[in-house]
Coordinates of C-alpha atoms in Angstrom, one line a residue:
M13 CA 62.9 29.6 103.9
V14 CA 64.2 32.1 101.3
N15 CA 64.0 31.4 97.5
I16 CA 67.1 32.5 95.7
L17 CA 67.6 32.8 91.9
H18 CA 71.2 32.6 90.9
I19 CA 72.1 33.6 87.3
D20 CA 75.4 33.5 85.5
S21 CA 75.7 35.5 82.2
S22 CA 79.4 34.9 81.2
P23 CA 80.0 32.7 78.2
R24 CA 83.3 31.6 79.7
G25 CA 83.7 28.5 81.8
E26 CA 86.3 28.0 84.5
R27 CA 88.2 31.1 83.4
S28 CA 85.2 33.3 84.3
H29 CA 85.7 35.5 87.4
S30 CA 82.1 36.5 87.6
R31 CA 81.1 32.8 87.6
E32 CA 83.6 31.9 90.3
L33 CA 82.7 34.8 92.5
S34 CA 78.9 34.3 92.2
K35 CA 79.4 30.6 92.9
E36 CA 81.4 31.4 96.0
F37 CA 78.6 33.7 97.2
V38 CA 75.9 31.1 96.7
S39 CA 78.0 28.3 98.2
S40 CA 78.8 30.4 101.3
W41 CA 75.2 31.4 101.6
K42 CA 74.0 27.8 101.3
A43 CA 76.4 26.7 104.0
A44 CA 75.1 29.4 106.3
H45 CA 71.4 28.9 105.4
P46 CA 70.9 25.2 104.3
E47 CA 67.1 25.6 104.5
D48 CA 67.0 28.1 101.6
A49 CA 66.2 27.0 98.1
I50 CA 68.4 28.0 95.2
A51 CA 67.4 27.9 91.5
Y52 CA 70.1 28.3 88.9
R53 CA 70.1 29.5 85.4
D54 CA 73.1 29.7 83.1
I55 CA 72.3 32.3 80.4
G56 CA 75.9 32.6 79.3
R57 CA 76.0 29.1 77.9
H58 CA 72.3 28.6 77.4
T59 CA 71.4 31.9 75.8
I60 CA 68.0 33.6 75.9
P61 CA 66.5 34.6 72.6
H62 CA 66.3 38.3 71.8
V63 CA 63.0 40.1 71.6
N64 CA 61.5 40.1 68.1
E65 CA 58.5 41.6 66.3
A66 CA 56.1 38.8 67.3
W67 CA 57.2 39.3 70.9
I68 CA 56.5 43.0 70.8
A69 CA 53.1 42.5 69.1
S70 CA 52.1 40.0 71.7
A71 CA 53.4 41.9 74.8
F72 CA 51.5 45.0 73.8
S73 CA 48.2 43.5 72.8
P74 CA 45.4 42.0 75.0
P75 CA 45.9 38.2 75.6
E76 CA 42.4 37.4 74.4
T77 CA 43.4 38.6 70.9
H78 CA 46.5 36.5 70.7
T79 CA 46.9 34.0 67.9
P80 CA 48.8 30.7 68.6
E81 CA 51.9 32.4 67.1
L82 CA 51.6 35.4 69.5
T83 CA 51.0 33.1 72.5
E84 CA 54.1 31.2 71.6
A85 CA 56.1 34.4 71.2
L86 CA 55.8 35.1 74.9
R87 CA 56.2 31.5 76.1
I88 CA 59.9 31.9 77.1
S89 CA 59.2 35.3 78.6
D90 CA 56.4 33.9 80.7
E91 CA 58.7 31.1 81.9
L92 CA 61.5 33.5 82.8
I93 CA 59.1 35.9 84.6
D94 CA 57.4 33.2 86.6
E95 CA 60.8 32.0 87.7
F96 CA 61.9 35.5 88.5
L97 CA 58.8 36.4 90.5
A98 CA 59.0 33.1 92.5
A99 CA 62.4 34.2 94.0
D100 CA 62.8 36.4 97.0
R101 CA 66.4 37.3 96.3
Y102 CA 68.8 37.3 93.3
V103 CA 72.4 36.7 92.8
F104 CA 73.7 37.8 89.4
G105 CA 77.2 37.1 88.0
V106 CA 77.9 39.7 85.3
P107 CA 81.1 40.4 83.4
M108 CA 81.7 43.9 81.9
Y109 CA 81.7 44.0 78.1
N110 CA 82.5 47.3 76.5
F111 CA 81.7 49.3 79.6
N112 CA 78.3 47.6 80.1
I113 CA 76.7 44.2 80.4
P114 CA 77.0 41.3 77.9
S115 CA 74.3 40.8 75.3
T116 CA 73.4 37.5 77.0
F117 CA 72.2 39.4 80.1
K118 CA 70.6 42.2 78.1
A119 CA 68.5 39.6 76.2
Y120 CA 67.4 38.2 79.6
I121 CA 66.4 41.7 80.9
D122 CA 64.4 42.4 77.8
Q123 CA 62.4 39.2 78.3
I124 CA 61.6 39.9 82.0
V125 CA 60.9 43.7 81.9
R126 CA 57.4 43.5 80.6
I127 CA 54.2 45.6 80.9
N128 CA 51.6 44.1 83.2
R129 CA 54.0 41.5 84.5
T130 CA 56.9 43.3 86.1
V131 CA 56.0 47.0 85.4
A132 CA 52.7 48.8 85.2
I133 CA 51.6 51.9 83.4
E134 CA 49.5 54.2 85.6
A135 CA 48.2 57.7 85.4
Q136 CA 51.2 58.9 87.3
G137 CA 53.6 57.0 85.1
F138 CA 55.4 53.7 85.4
R139 CA 55.3 51.5 88.6
G140 CA 57.5 48.6 89.3
L141 CA 55.6 45.4 90.3
V142 CA 58.5 43.5 91.7
E143 CA 58.5 44.6 95.3
G144 CA 60.2 43.4 98.5
K145 CA 63.1 41.7 96.7
K146 CA 66.8 42.0 97.2
A147 CA 69.6 41.5 94.7
V148 CA 73.4 41.0 94.8
I149 CA 75.2 41.8 91.5
I150 CA 78.8 40.5 91.3
T151 CA 80.6 42.1 88.4
A152 CA 84.0 41.3 86.8
R153 CA 85.9 44.1 85.0
G154 CA 89.2 44.0 83.1
G155 CA 90.1 47.6 84.0
D156 CA 89.7 49.7 87.0
F157 CA 86.3 51.4 87.1
S158 CA 86.2 52.1 90.9
A159 CA 85.0 55.4 92.3
T160 CA 88.6 56.8 92.5
S161 CA 89.6 55.7 89.0
P162 CA 89.8 58.2 86.1
F163 CA 87.8 55.7 84.2
V164 CA 84.8 55.6 86.5
A165 CA 82.8 57.7 84.0
Y166 CA 83.0 54.7 81.6
D167 CA 81.2 52.5 83.9
F168 CA 77.7 52.2 82.3
Q169 CA 77.2 48.7 83.9
E170 CA 76.3 49.5 87.5
P171 CA 74.2 52.6 86.7
Y172 CA 72.3 50.7 84.0
L173 CA 71.6 47.7 86.3
R174 CA 70.5 49.9 89.1
T175 CA 68.2 51.8 86.8
I176 CA 66.6 48.8 85.0
F177 CA 66.0 46.8 88.2
G178 CA 64.8 49.8 90.0
F179 CA 62.4 50.4 87.1
I180 CA 60.6 47.1 87.9
G181 CA 60.7 47.7 91.7
I182 CA 64.0 46.2 92.9
T183 CA 66.0 49.0 94.7
D184 CA 67.7 47.0 97.4
I185 CA 70.8 46.1 95.4
Q186 CA 74.3 45.3 96.6
F187 CA 77.2 45.5 94.1
I188 CA 80.5 43.6 94.5
N189 CA 82.7 44.9 91.7
A190 CA 85.9 43.1 91.0
N191 CA 88.0 45.6 89.0
S192 CA 91.5 45.4 87.4
L193 CA 91.2 41.7 86.4
N194 CA 93.5 42.0 83.3
G195 CA 96.4 40.8 85.3
G196 CA 99.2 41.5 87.8
D197 CA 99.1 42.3 91.5
A198 CA 96.0 44.5 91.0
R199 CA 94.0 41.5 90.0
T200 CA 95.1 39.4 93.0
Q201 CA 94.2 42.3 95.3
S202 CA 90.8 42.9 93.6
L203 CA 89.8 39.3 93.8
S204 CA 90.8 39.1 97.4
E205 CA 88.7 42.3 98.2
A206 CA 85.7 40.8 96.3
Q207 CA 86.0 37.6 98.3
A208 CA 86.1 39.5 101.5
A209 CA 83.1 41.6 100.5
I210 CA 81.2 38.4 99.7
Q211 CA 81.9 36.9 103.2
N212 CA 80.9 40.2 104.8
L213 CA 77.7 40.5 102.9
I214 CA 76.7 36.9 103.7
T215 CA 76.4 38.0 107.4
Q216 CA 74.2 41.0 106.5
W217 CA 72.1 40.2 103.5

């Protein structure tokens, strides 16, 4: 049995393409692998708090020195990290906002990228502690940021996500990027291509 963590980060509901596509992936996967367990977290509608001063003080000090306030400051982070580490694979639905990820997802990342929990500092430098995991990241973009587009240099979304998850040890990452979703025939074609990519990945992931 495989444990999958499915996370949506769009604040939109039924009009969200990233939600619809991530849901399609998970539904298709569940149909093909009914024995697998899927946990779901909606951080678009149920937002994660941003890191604050108490969080930083707690995360970078020995646990035995923590006051009740500092212990509480990491409670949500501990919950999210425990859930994250319990999963074998991840499915993320992520819209593109201003060439990158929405703040809802950045707040989540800031909570789970933590020294001594998901990354270690060693003599040689940093070492990711989240090993042997796989991720599928399904993005929704209003414009065309594909490899052949003149706007590809504006795509800070995929490079950032590859970097930050690689930093904690997750390097087996598949991207399904739905581009050109602002409207017209290009949107229809892009959604069709994303759906085809989902079905193809289901057989290989």
